[in-house]
XYZ file of C-alpha atoms in Angstrom:
727
model
C -12.809 35.769 20.696
C -10.319 38.793 19.857
C -7.201 37.256 18.708
C -5.593 38.468 21.983
C -8.026 35.908 24.169
C -6.822 32.876 21.791
C -3.525 31.445 23.770
C -1.739 28.954 22.301
C -2.549 26.153 23.971
C -6.073 26.651 23.157
C -5.312 27.092 19.454
C -2.665 23.826 19.246
C -5.970 21.863 21.642
C -7.808 22.577 18.347
C -5.796 22.301 15.700
C -4.796 18.098 17.660
C -8.260 17.683 17.991
C -9.581 18.906 14.553
C -6.647 16.861 12.669
C -8.446 14.203 15.002
C -11.533 14.396 14.426
C -11.019 14.743 10.527
C -8.815 11.572 10.233
C -11.435 9.746 12.492
C -14.633 10.949 9.567
C -12.363 10.007 6.206
C -11.614 6.628 7.831
C -15.707 5.821 8.186
C -15.963 7.204 4.969
C -13.675 4.677 3.211
C -14.173 1.624 5.584
C -18.158 2.027 4.412
C -17.458 2.329 0.688
C -18.100 -1.418 0.302
C -20.736 -1.305 2.342
C -22.440 0.751 0.452
C -24.088 2.648 3.429
C -23.820 4.436 6.607
C -24.841 2.098 9.858
C -26.013 3.938 12.547
C -22.842 3.963 14.816
C -21.344 5.854 11.852
C -24.088 8.342 11.269
C -23.654 8.842 14.927
C -20.665 9.345 14.816
C -20.308 11.524 11.332
C -23.044 13.952 13.345
C -21.007 14.351 16.983
C -17.022 14.882 14.606
C -19.471 18.057 13.192
C -20.853 18.803 15.797
C -17.808 19.295 17.845
C -15.528 21.054 14.933
C -18.493 23.175 14.474
C -18.489 24.465 18.008
C -14.212 24.975 18.737
C -14.489 27.073 15.443
C -17.048 29.085 16.525
C -15.683 29.596 19.717
C -11.790 30.244 18.088
C -14.255 32.855 15.450
C -13.018 30.600 12.442
C -16.309 31.152 11.118
C -16.179 29.603 7.697
C -15.353 26.388 9.233
C -18.268 26.361 11.541
C -20.388 27.364 9.359
C -19.411 24.317 6.563
C -19.273 21.829 9.319
C -22.554 22.942 10.719
C -24.416 22.364 6.950
C -22.441 18.891 7.194
C -24.373 18.161 10.638
C -27.474 19.172 9.279
C -27.068 16.286 6.617
C -26.559 13.693 9.414
C -29.013 14.684 11.438
C -31.605 14.305 8.949
C -30.138 10.901 8.088
C -30.134 10.292 11.709
C -33.592 11.079 12.033
C -35.683 10.118 9.445
C -34.209 6.775 8.356
C -34.803 7.918 4.096
C -34.421 5.075 2.035
C -32.790 5.134 -1.132
C -29.974 7.248 -0.165
C -27.025 8.001 -2.695
C -23.820 6.756 -0.425
C -21.623 6.838 -3.227
C -22.044 10.170 -3.761
C -22.475 11.379 0.288
C -18.735 10.159 0.403
C -17.716 12.488 -1.601
C -19.431 15.757 -0.589
C -17.923 14.188 2.741
C -14.456 13.904 1.971
C -14.856 17.088 0.042
C -15.612 18.954 2.926
C -12.635 17.580 4.817
C -10.460 18.312 2.108
C -12.028 21.783 3.113
C -11.211 22.147 6.717
C -7.269 19.968 6.376
C -6.884 23.173 4.004
C -7.966 25.233 6.151
C -5.822 24.156 9.219
C -2.202 23.744 7.156
C -3.344 27.936 6.737
C -3.943 28.362 10.474
C -1.107 26.112 11.493
C 1.356 28.649 8.849
C 0.359 31.550 11.369
C -2.391 32.366 8.190
C -5.876 33.028 8.835
C -8.485 30.657 7.474
C -10.112 32.916 4.802
C -11.178 30.287 2.372
C -15.407 31.255 1.119
C -17.361 27.770 2.221
C -20.655 28.786 -0.408
C -19.776 26.481 -2.871
C -19.926 23.573 -0.724
C -22.511 24.515 1.067
C -24.722 25.180 -1.676
C -24.190 21.674 -2.824
C -24.145 20.192 0.669
C -28.196 21.465 0.484
C -28.861 20.072 -2.740
C -27.980 17.156 -1.487
C -30.394 17.766 1.765
C -33.005 18.637 -0.778
C -32.748 15.630 -2.771
C -32.733 13.784 0.068
C -35.501 14.929 1.590
C -38.399 14.761 -1.680
C -37.051 10.551 -1.532
C -38.339 10.569 2.002
C -41.243 10.701 3.739
C -43.066 14.277 3.740
C -43.267 14.402 7.770
C -40.180 13.528 8.171
C -38.764 15.570 5.495
C -39.929 18.450 7.332
C -38.818 17.620 10.144
C -35.820 20.433 10.586
C -38.475 22.946 8.882
C -40.853 22.098 12.098
C -38.008 22.203 14.709
C -36.634 25.729 13.233
C -40.359 26.976 13.464
C -41.038 25.510 16.911
C -37.884 27.611 18.704
C -38.859 30.523 16.888
C -41.758 30.723 18.137
C -41.295 29.645 21.547
C -40.736 32.077 24.550
C -38.223 31.241 26.092
C -35.088 30.118 24.328
C -33.270 26.542 25.237
C -29.963 25.677 24.441
C -29.715 22.051 24.738
C -31.709 19.090 25.774
C -30.596 17.625 28.877
C -29.971 13.721 28.131
C -31.447 11.037 30.218
C -29.434 10.805 33.842
C -28.417 6.745 34.360
C -29.083 4.818 37.687
C -25.356 6.186 37.858
C -25.566 9.741 37.846
C -24.808 12.250 40.516
C -25.899 16.208 39.959
C -23.162 18.226 41.630
C -23.391 22.091 42.271
C -19.867 23.631 41.833
C -19.132 27.267 43.026
C -15.626 28.335 41.713
C -13.269 31.633 43.164
C -10.235 32.810 41.354
C -7.811 35.362 42.639
C -8.315 38.822 42.418
C -4.767 39.491 40.431
C -6.299 36.324 37.858
C -5.582 37.610 35.131
C -8.196 36.726 32.061
C -10.228 34.871 34.698
C -13.190 33.908 31.303
C -9.774 31.704 29.782
C -9.366 30.738 33.391
C -13.091 29.655 34.167
C -13.532 28.023 30.611
C -10.725 25.507 30.741
C -12.246 24.358 33.799
C -15.104 23.262 32.000
C -13.133 21.768 29.260
C -11.262 19.842 32.346
C -14.859 18.304 32.809
C -15.946 17.531 29.443
C -14.644 13.592 29.364
C -16.217 12.780 33.078
C -19.835 15.375 31.834
C -22.825 13.772 30.340
C -24.366 17.608 31.282
C -22.453 20.852 32.220
C -24.235 24.312 32.147
C -22.661 27.076 33.982
C -23.009 30.817 34.244
C -21.541 33.265 33.353
C -22.288 31.511 29.903
C -20.712 34.157 27.647
C -16.871 33.564 29.032
C -15.595 33.089 25.681
C -17.377 35.966 23.712
C -17.838 38.304 26.415
C -14.202 39.881 27.436
C -16.255 41.465 30.535
C -17.179 38.353 31.667
C -13.545 38.059 33.625
C -14.608 41.108 36.440
C -18.012 38.903 36.862
C -16.219 35.888 37.349
C -13.546 37.356 39.430
C -16.499 39.804 41.498
C -19.233 36.933 41.690
C -16.825 33.404 40.892
C -17.873 30.263 38.465
C -20.968 28.734 39.095
C -21.200 25.088 37.096
C -23.929 22.564 37.075
C -22.942 19.618 36.461
C -23.995 16.102 35.707
C -22.543 12.948 35.818
C -20.665 9.524 36.939
C -17.606 10.327 38.843
C -17.173 11.296 42.463
C -16.086 14.493 43.843
C -11.788 13.816 44.593
C -12.037 13.115 40.460
C -13.883 16.561 39.447
C -11.722 18.675 41.930
C -8.369 17.127 40.420
C -10.018 17.988 37.187
C -10.604 21.825 38.014
C -7.461 21.919 39.848
C -5.489 21.674 36.318
C -6.193 25.400 35.408
C -4.329 27.747 37.090
C -5.623 30.736 39.454
C -8.259 28.775 41.546
C -8.461 30.439 45.110
C -11.236 27.825 46.514
C -13.720 25.077 44.754
C -17.145 23.957 46.284
C -18.702 20.570 45.223
C -22.203 20.233 46.793
C -23.734 17.340 45.265
C -27.648 18.450 44.392
C -30.735 16.875 43.352
C -32.017 16.491 40.134
C -34.879 18.899 40.630
C -32.272 21.735 41.966
C -30.113 20.555 38.625
C -33.140 21.549 36.524
C -33.361 24.605 38.874
C -30.150 25.818 37.705
C -30.431 24.934 34.207
C -33.802 27.291 33.965
C -31.954 30.438 35.219
C -28.853 30.223 33.364
C -30.855 29.460 30.186
C -32.690 32.803 31.251
C -29.678 34.446 31.019
C -29.098 36.055 27.539
C -25.138 34.647 25.686
C -23.035 34.976 22.753
C -23.049 32.452 20.042
C -19.921 31.020 21.071
C -21.035 30.842 24.135
C -24.694 28.614 23.275
C -21.756 26.098 21.720
C -20.651 25.781 25.347
C -23.354 25.779 26.846
C -24.526 22.256 24.795
C -24.452 19.144 26.215
C -20.773 17.255 25.961
C -21.549 13.538 25.011
C -24.917 14.205 23.785
C -24.869 17.313 21.616
C -28.042 18.641 19.771
C -28.282 19.893 16.384
C -28.374 23.936 15.982
C -31.194 25.155 13.442
C -30.442 28.451 12.822
C -26.504 28.834 11.119
C -25.976 32.164 11.907
C -27.766 31.258 15.720
C -25.371 28.848 16.409
C -27.793 28.966 20.692
C -30.964 28.895 18.935
C -31.857 24.951 18.947
C -35.610 23.292 19.787
C -37.168 23.184 22.919
C -39.209 19.782 22.038
C -38.897 17.057 23.916
C -36.283 14.115 23.421
C -39.057 10.889 22.060
C -38.895 7.921 23.649
C -36.626 6.667 21.158
C -34.161 9.441 21.891
C -34.303 8.859 25.244
C -33.505 5.190 25.177
C -30.353 5.770 22.294
C -29.015 8.611 25.038
C -29.265 6.604 28.407
C -26.872 3.717 26.243
C -24.084 5.846 24.865
C -24.399 8.886 28.476
C -24.340 5.338 30.520
C -21.026 3.404 29.462
C -19.068 3.459 32.089
C -19.265 1.336 35.043
C -20.323 2.780 38.004
C -17.921 3.607 40.865
C -18.513 3.183 44.512
C -20.671 5.473 45.916
C -19.225 8.089 48.302
C -19.979 10.471 50.744
C -19.858 13.792 48.840
C -16.768 16.226 49.877
C -16.782 19.462 50.862
C -13.036 20.823 49.635
C -11.245 17.725 49.595
C -8.053 18.128 49.291
C -6.104 16.864 46.387
C -2.382 16.606 44.995
C -2.370 18.265 41.259
C -1.529 16.587 38.299
C -2.878 12.938 39.516
C -5.182 12.760 36.937
C -3.076 13.282 33.947
C -1.751 10.492 32.621
C -0.142 12.404 29.535
C 1.017 15.062 28.439
C 1.158 17.032 24.928
C 5.206 18.059 24.520
C 6.411 20.168 21.016
C 8.559 18.067 18.872
C 11.143 20.691 18.638
C 11.493 20.105 22.240
C 11.834 16.294 21.839
C 14.306 16.882 19.362
C 16.125 19.104 21.608
C 16.249 16.384 23.993
C 17.617 13.950 21.404
C 20.268 16.513 19.744
C 21.445 16.716 23.739
C 21.886 13.178 24.378
C 23.424 12.861 21.170
C 26.368 15.264 22.325
C 25.932 13.216 25.787
C 27.129 10.191 23.760
C 29.785 12.243 22.794
C 30.846 13.393 25.646
C 31.358 10.029 27.376
C 33.767 8.525 24.400
C 35.746 12.216 24.770
C 36.695 10.972 28.327
C 36.166 7.269 28.538
C 39.037 6.941 25.568
C 41.217 10.107 27.003
C 44.586 10.021 26.194
C 45.313 11.092 29.782
C 43.999 7.723 31.573
C 46.908 5.847 29.103
C 49.899 6.668 31.262
C 51.619 4.019 32.762
C 51.306 2.962 36.242
C 47.341 4.485 37.232
C 45.144 2.770 39.070
C 41.906 3.373 37.238
C 39.953 0.481 39.493
C 37.304 2.390 40.971
C 37.253 4.907 37.464
C 36.611 1.889 35.246
C 33.679 1.201 37.760
C 32.198 5.176 37.482
C 32.806 4.639 33.826
C 30.800 1.604 33.852
C 28.016 3.183 35.628
C 28.219 5.969 33.171
C 27.836 3.756 30.574
C 25.291 2.071 31.407
C 22.790 5.060 33.243
C 23.963 6.473 28.948
C 22.487 4.206 27.446
C 19.360 3.221 29.476
C 18.694 7.476 28.692
C 19.137 7.260 25.049
C 16.605 3.790 24.586
C 13.945 5.794 26.943
C 14.271 9.013 24.503
C 14.396 6.859 21.252
C 10.953 4.864 22.456
C 9.542 8.384 22.883
C 10.005 9.329 19.753
C 9.021 6.301 18.350
C 5.469 6.200 16.747
C 3.163 3.554 15.034
C 2.902 3.509 10.989
C -0.937 3.634 11.467
C -1.785 7.065 10.671
C 0.557 7.389 8.178
C -1.179 4.007 6.498
C -4.399 5.396 7.357
C -4.014 7.298 4.518
C -2.948 5.882 1.486
C -6.904 4.244 1.892
C -7.667 7.488 0.731
C -4.879 7.617 -2.219
C -6.133 4.313 -3.026
C -10.216 5.596 -2.836
C -9.632 8.825 -4.969
C -6.939 7.417 -7.241
C -8.777 4.366 -8.149
C -11.556 6.443 -8.723
C -11.325 8.725 -11.141
C -9.147 5.367 -13.171
C -12.432 3.427 -13.047
C -10.827 1.060 -11.400
C -12.265 -1.000 -8.513
C -9.513 -1.672 -5.833
C -9.779 -2.569 -2.072
C -6.981 -2.033 -0.116
C -5.560 -4.423 2.783
C -3.757 -3.088 5.991
C -1.311 -5.434 7.468
C 0.951 -4.101 10.923
C -0.014 -0.722 11.369
C 0.519 -0.957 14.694
C 4.555 -0.585 13.825
C 7.252 1.517 15.125
C 9.525 3.507 13.770
C 11.279 6.856 14.215
C 9.128 10.358 14.027
C 11.885 11.403 11.159
C 11.851 8.126 9.713
C 8.194 8.173 8.822
C 8.357 11.908 7.874
C 10.970 10.780 4.872
C 8.748 7.710 4.134
C 5.352 9.214 3.628
C 6.267 10.516 -0.321
C 8.372 7.882 -0.900
C 4.829 5.184 0.307
C 2.551 7.337 -1.945
C 4.060 7.298 -4.938
C 4.581 3.008 -4.259
C 0.775 3.362 -3.690
C -0.816 4.933 -6.573
C 1.979 3.007 -9.109
C 0.339 -0.285 -8.111
C -3.482 1.588 -8.656
C -2.327 3.140 -11.478
C 0.195 0.494 -13.243
C -0.153 -2.794 -11.351
C -4.078 -3.045 -11.416
C -5.242 -4.151 -14.417
C -8.801 -1.970 -15.480
C -11.724 -4.075 -14.467
C -12.720 -5.238 -18.585
C -9.358 -6.905 -18.423
C -8.894 -8.600 -15.596
C -12.212 -10.177 -16.234
C -10.622 -11.638 -19.589
C -7.887 -12.530 -18.091
C -9.795 -14.834 -14.732
C -8.905 -12.561 -12.520
C -10.983 -10.968 -9.825
C -13.113 -8.342 -10.548
C -11.847 -6.281 -7.966
C -8.064 -5.870 -7.219
C -6.092 -5.389 -4.227
C -3.388 -3.738 -2.856
C -1.604 -5.562 0.648
C 0.439 -2.416 2.385
C 2.198 -4.580 5.210
C 4.414 -3.269 7.537
C 7.096 -6.077 10.121
C 10.550 -5.839 11.692
C 13.252 -7.652 10.863
C 16.297 -7.128 12.531
C 17.514 -3.580 13.002
C 15.396 -2.802 10.524
C 11.085 -2.057 8.929
C 10.776 -3.350 5.986
C 7.521 -1.579 4.910
C 6.081 -3.373 1.539
C 3.363 -2.667 -1.177
C 1.848 -5.393 -3.304
C -0.667 -5.607 -5.963
C -2.096 -9.047 -7.724
C -1.899 -7.085 -10.912
C 0.014 -7.610 -14.640
C 3.412 -7.247 -12.691
C 6.623 -6.247 -14.270
C 7.297 -7.059 -18.074
C 11.225 -7.632 -18.388
C 10.914 -7.559 -22.119
C 9.659 -3.839 -21.908
C 11.930 -2.541 -19.820
C 15.044 -4.004 -21.306
C 13.497 -2.268 -24.169
C 13.082 0.796 -22.942
C 16.365 0.717 -20.873
C 18.407 -0.170 -24.587
C 16.825 2.358 -25.445
C 17.942 5.235 -22.365
C 21.861 3.767 -23.151
C 21.440 2.284 -19.588
C 22.395 -1.443 -20.387
C 26.573 -0.197 -20.609
C 28.896 -3.020 -21.521
C 26.664 -5.306 -20.007
C 24.372 -8.049 -22.024
C 21.199 -9.110 -21.254
C 22.323 -12.592 -20.422
C 24.714 -10.588 -17.584
C 21.630 -9.396 -16.190
C 19.777 -10.778 -12.970
C 16.530 -10.737 -12.895
C 16.430 -7.644 -9.744
C 19.200 -5.241 -11.559
C 16.199 -5.470 -14.769
C 13.517 -4.143 -12.423
C 15.993 -1.683 -10.840
C 16.205 -0.147 -13.864
C 12.348 1.273 -13.414
C 13.959 3.342 -10.437
C 15.961 5.057 -13.634
C 15.399 8.958 -14.063
C 12.914 9.884 -16.836
C 12.369 5.639 -17.063
C 8.890 4.931 -17.994
C 7.335 2.356 -19.760
C 3.766 3.759 -20.147
C 3.225 5.044 -23.425
C 0.967 7.408 -22.276
C 0.758 10.177 -20.083
C -1.767 10.187 -17.129
C -2.366 12.491 -14.450
C -0.150 9.529 -12.231
C 2.284 8.408 -13.973
C 3.409 7.960 -17.688
C 6.535 11.039 -16.700
C 9.140 9.313 -15.569
C 9.667 11.040 -12.530
C 8.243 8.918 -9.931
C 10.436 6.178 -9.023
C 13.872 7.841 -8.549
C 12.408 9.995 -6.408
C 10.990 7.136 -4.479
C 14.871 5.868 -4.350
C 16.333 9.245 -3.501
C 14.022 9.305 -0.721
C 14.888 6.408 1.232
C 18.512 6.382 0.489
C 17.979 10.026 2.233
C 17.532 7.569 5.319
C 19.450 4.726 5.128
C 17.385 2.366 3.579
C 16.783 0.526 0.308
C 14.234 -0.657 -2.056
C 13.977 -4.228 -3.045
C 11.813 -5.104 -6.176
C 9.928 -8.806 -7.059
C 7.371 -9.252 -9.573
C 6.013 -12.297 -11.127
C 4.384 -11.271 -15.177
C 0.826 -11.801 -14.871
C 0.173 -12.588 -10.978
C 1.705 -9.060 -9.473
C 4.341 -7.067 -7.647
C 6.291 -6.143 -4.279
C 7.951 -2.910 -3.495
C 9.825 -3.356 -0.188
C 11.290 -0.450 1.555
C 13.999 -1.582 3.860
C 14.664 1.272 6.281
C 16.591 1.241 9.963
C 14.317 2.064 12.863
C 15.787 5.400 14.179
C 18.694 7.592 12.394
C 20.253 9.270 15.545
C 22.475 7.273 17.050
C 23.906 4.469 15.177
C 25.983 1.143 15.740
C 29.395 1.744 14.050
C 32.955 0.416 12.887
C 35.691 2.389 12.651
C 38.683 1.923 10.131
C 41.103 4.413 8.963
C 42.707 5.443 6.238
C 46.196 7.191 6.311
C 45.342 9.542 8.427
C 41.441 9.757 8.246
C 38.823 7.739 9.919
C 35.913 5.941 8.430
C 32.930 4.354 9.737
C 30.043 1.770 8.154
C 27.110 0.866 10.418
C 28.106 -2.282 11.739
C 24.488 -3.994 10.457
C 26.093 -3.566 6.555
C 29.296 -5.019 7.684
C 29.794 -8.616 6.465
C 32.986 -9.543 7.572
C 36.386 -8.396 7.759
C 39.503 -10.708 6.504
C 43.581 -10.072 5.345
C 43.613 -11.049 1.736
C 47.533 -12.587 0.082
C 48.417 -11.131 -2.889
C 47.504 -13.613 -5.200
C 43.864 -13.269 -4.669
C 43.422 -10.066 -6.014
C 42.767 -9.756 -9.738
C 43.299 -6.408 -11.482
C 40.953 -6.123 -15.067
C 42.845 -3.982 -18.085
C 41.016 -1.399 -17.269
C 42.341 -1.043 -14.292
C 39.112 -2.005 -11.838
C 40.328 -4.459 -8.822
C 38.606 -7.685 -7.522
C 39.847 -9.778 -4.805
C 38.575 -13.776 -4.177
C 37.610 -14.999 -1.133
C 36.243 -18.960 -0.487
C 35.610 -18.965 -4.212
C 33.543 -15.794 -4.229
C 34.696 -12.895 -6.122
C 33.688 -9.077 -5.003
C 34.845 -5.614 -6.719
C 37.458 -3.902 -4.214
C 37.039 -0.060 -3.465
C 40.635 1.735 -2.563
C 39.337 4.286 -0.520
C 42.754 6.245 -0.665
C 42.316 5.617 -4.537
C 37.892 6.642 -4.533
C 38.928 9.877 -2.108
C 42.363 10.841 -3.419
C 43.776 10.085 0.148
C 47.497 10.238 0.937
C 50.002 8.335 3.135
C 47.880 5.682 3.273
C 48.804 1.288 2.823
C 49.493 0.865 -0.556
C 49.563 -3.535 -0.867
C 47.085 -5.884 -0.320
C 48.853 -7.730 2.413
C 49.642 -4.989 4.839
C 46.106 -3.839 4.438
C 43.024 -5.417 5.745
C 39.935 -5.777 3.809
C 35.831 -5.084 4.979
C 33.235 -7.078 3.076
C 30.309 -4.858 2.801
C 26.621 -5.857 1.473
C 23.842 -4.006 0.695
C 20.717 -5.425 -0.567
C 21.299 -8.968 -2.259
C 25.436 -7.342 -3.663
C 28.454 -7.232 -1.886
C 31.574 -5.274 -1.775
C 35.063 -5.071 -0.630
C 37.111 -2.090 0.789
C 39.990 -2.011 0.919
C 41.886 0.423 4.333
C 44.580 1.036 7.138
C 43.863 -1.015 10.102
C 40.039 -1.069 11.907
C 40.014 1.365 15.100
C 37.387 -0.550 17.012
C 33.377 -0.506 17.447
C 31.334 2.822 19.146
C 27.791 4.020 19.165
C 27.874 7.672 16.647
C 25.421 10.262 16.414
C 25.426 10.614 13.092
C 25.444 14.711 11.729
C 24.261 16.326 8.969
C 27.261 17.319 6.418
C 27.044 19.978 3.732
C 25.643 19.999 0.698
C 28.704 20.299 -0.937
C 29.846 17.159 0.969
C 27.053 15.861 0.043
C 27.595 15.751 -4.394
C 30.797 13.587 -3.018
C 29.221 9.804 -3.583
C 29.597 7.470 -1.064
C 29.660 9.433 2.357
C 26.025 9.842 4.396
C 27.000 11.817 7.075
C 29.441 12.100 9.862
C 30.007 11.810 13.630
C 32.760 12.787 15.915
C 35.279 11.088 17.749
C 36.255 10.496 21.349
C 39.494 11.710 20.645
C 37.518 14.860 19.023
C 38.393 14.154 15.083
C 35.396 13.944 13.346
C 35.088 10.687 10.874
C 33.210 10.251 7.947
C 30.070 7.340 7.756
C 30.207 5.716 4.608
C 27.122 5.214 2.563
C 27.057 1.368 1.354
C 24.441 1.748 -1.126
C 25.954 4.888 -2.811
C 28.891 2.954 -3.099
C 27.843 -0.250 -4.078
C 25.760 1.667 -7.165
C 28.367 3.547 -7.967
């Protein structure tokens, strides 16, 4: 297909469907690694995925992807038909994952606007060798099934593009005739969209002209003579018309129910017409595709009939839907367009823009409701207050709606970790399984983007640092198979994502020894350090207790990156460990970054905001509760507890602030299990705040995570409680 004929929508759909298929492919492989073989359902599913990727890649003219997918499809076709014994499962899984990695890399090029130009010859040769190996292990007749079918295809006087699936008792046959307005551009692509819309309900589908994708001139044929489709399905004409009507430019649709003989006559007529390779790929049955037997001619299927077993298998797969009540076929039924679709795909940039606009709406609402003109004495604001309340209600509901649209389950992110455990444990020679809990937990899309890398580091640390070798585990009396548990759960306004292992745990003595050598203890003694403080040393830059550098660890650049990424989204990392039993690393992150509840307070002429969930209490402190150390550090005693005190006017060099402790207010902030007292002039109030990014040079200032606009139009800085506590 020429580049000018590939629309953005077609490319987006190709990318989406291919990525979904590859994701499913990896999951099947990883779930089967402990079983030691692919069951029949898995073989059929992998065959289907490869067939789909091959066909869609051929349509999009990504030949290297189509050729490689075709070769892997050949392998699983042989396995499906011959049921060979002694298939080396680990080798097969590695080959499948290697194919998946190749196609994934090519998909990244396509998404970046490039061409998939990598040569798959090496992989194809590897798959060829594997196919010959398993062919030699099975019966001679079974080992030559593919060769025999190729020979039959060559000898066939009349080409057949597919083997029609067996009709179920509920199957109906339709002859569909579509005409397009004469001014319709690219009518062949419109016709393809009509065929594509029927994929979900089709048991079998064929159309003419069959070269609508590969031959641009077919657009004139469609406009002049119309477009004919033969469809086998269990659905009624109403549903068919609704689906076809989603394609633009249609002038008229005629749907007639026909007999099975009339349907087959149409198929014979369509098959007798020449078509390009891409067109042949599309004429293959949708739900029950058959293997292509010639890599250079995707349309050259064998003409042999299905065996009885194949027919029964096809009947089972094709007849799963419950039969609807039969109605008389209607000609030109009237329908409302758009009713058939329950979901639509939206570009994520539009979602981000909508989120930004709602943020601006929240700010505008605050500006209106806090307008100083409303404070004029004597104004009757009863009606205004009612309207303002309704506005606030609608704004809040609108905000909740868009936030719900942006929430995504962690399932895809968690499933990717399964592949990391598989690859890493295999290279390290360890037997490790991954257990996933709470994968349906939802968080904001932007949060997911920020936690993928930290999560990958934590998983690799558990596999490399945490879990012992198989020999060591056996010597310690542990189960030889190590276990990593990845869990997500909601806790208040946060999501906790934890990575646990049943390995050797953290050794406090080794960590303290390394911390001393790196000068991390400062003026503290070992006795003054809590267990969590000792564990937190491993998050320091350049810190590693591993004596030998490996591909995955030992350089001391992992955990500090994890902590920085988590802090960027307002989260924290909590570390727990029991030596000899294992460790648990927990990321505690907010549900969203965009709009949060905040407490506003003033220091001099500057306003600050801190998230409401970080505030423990506000309190006025008498002077006798203030403790000043010789080095100038200050503490306040509240109910027999001592808290370090930060004066924000001194910390940020602000003028005009309150100096005496009795004249201001102390705000107790919490971060993880640590607390901090902040001294401010006065409280301003509580407000929903829209988090805005700050310039990079401001990020260098400790204790600031963002900014927001207040109702009076002024800019307020958002405090980073974690940064202040760590400072």
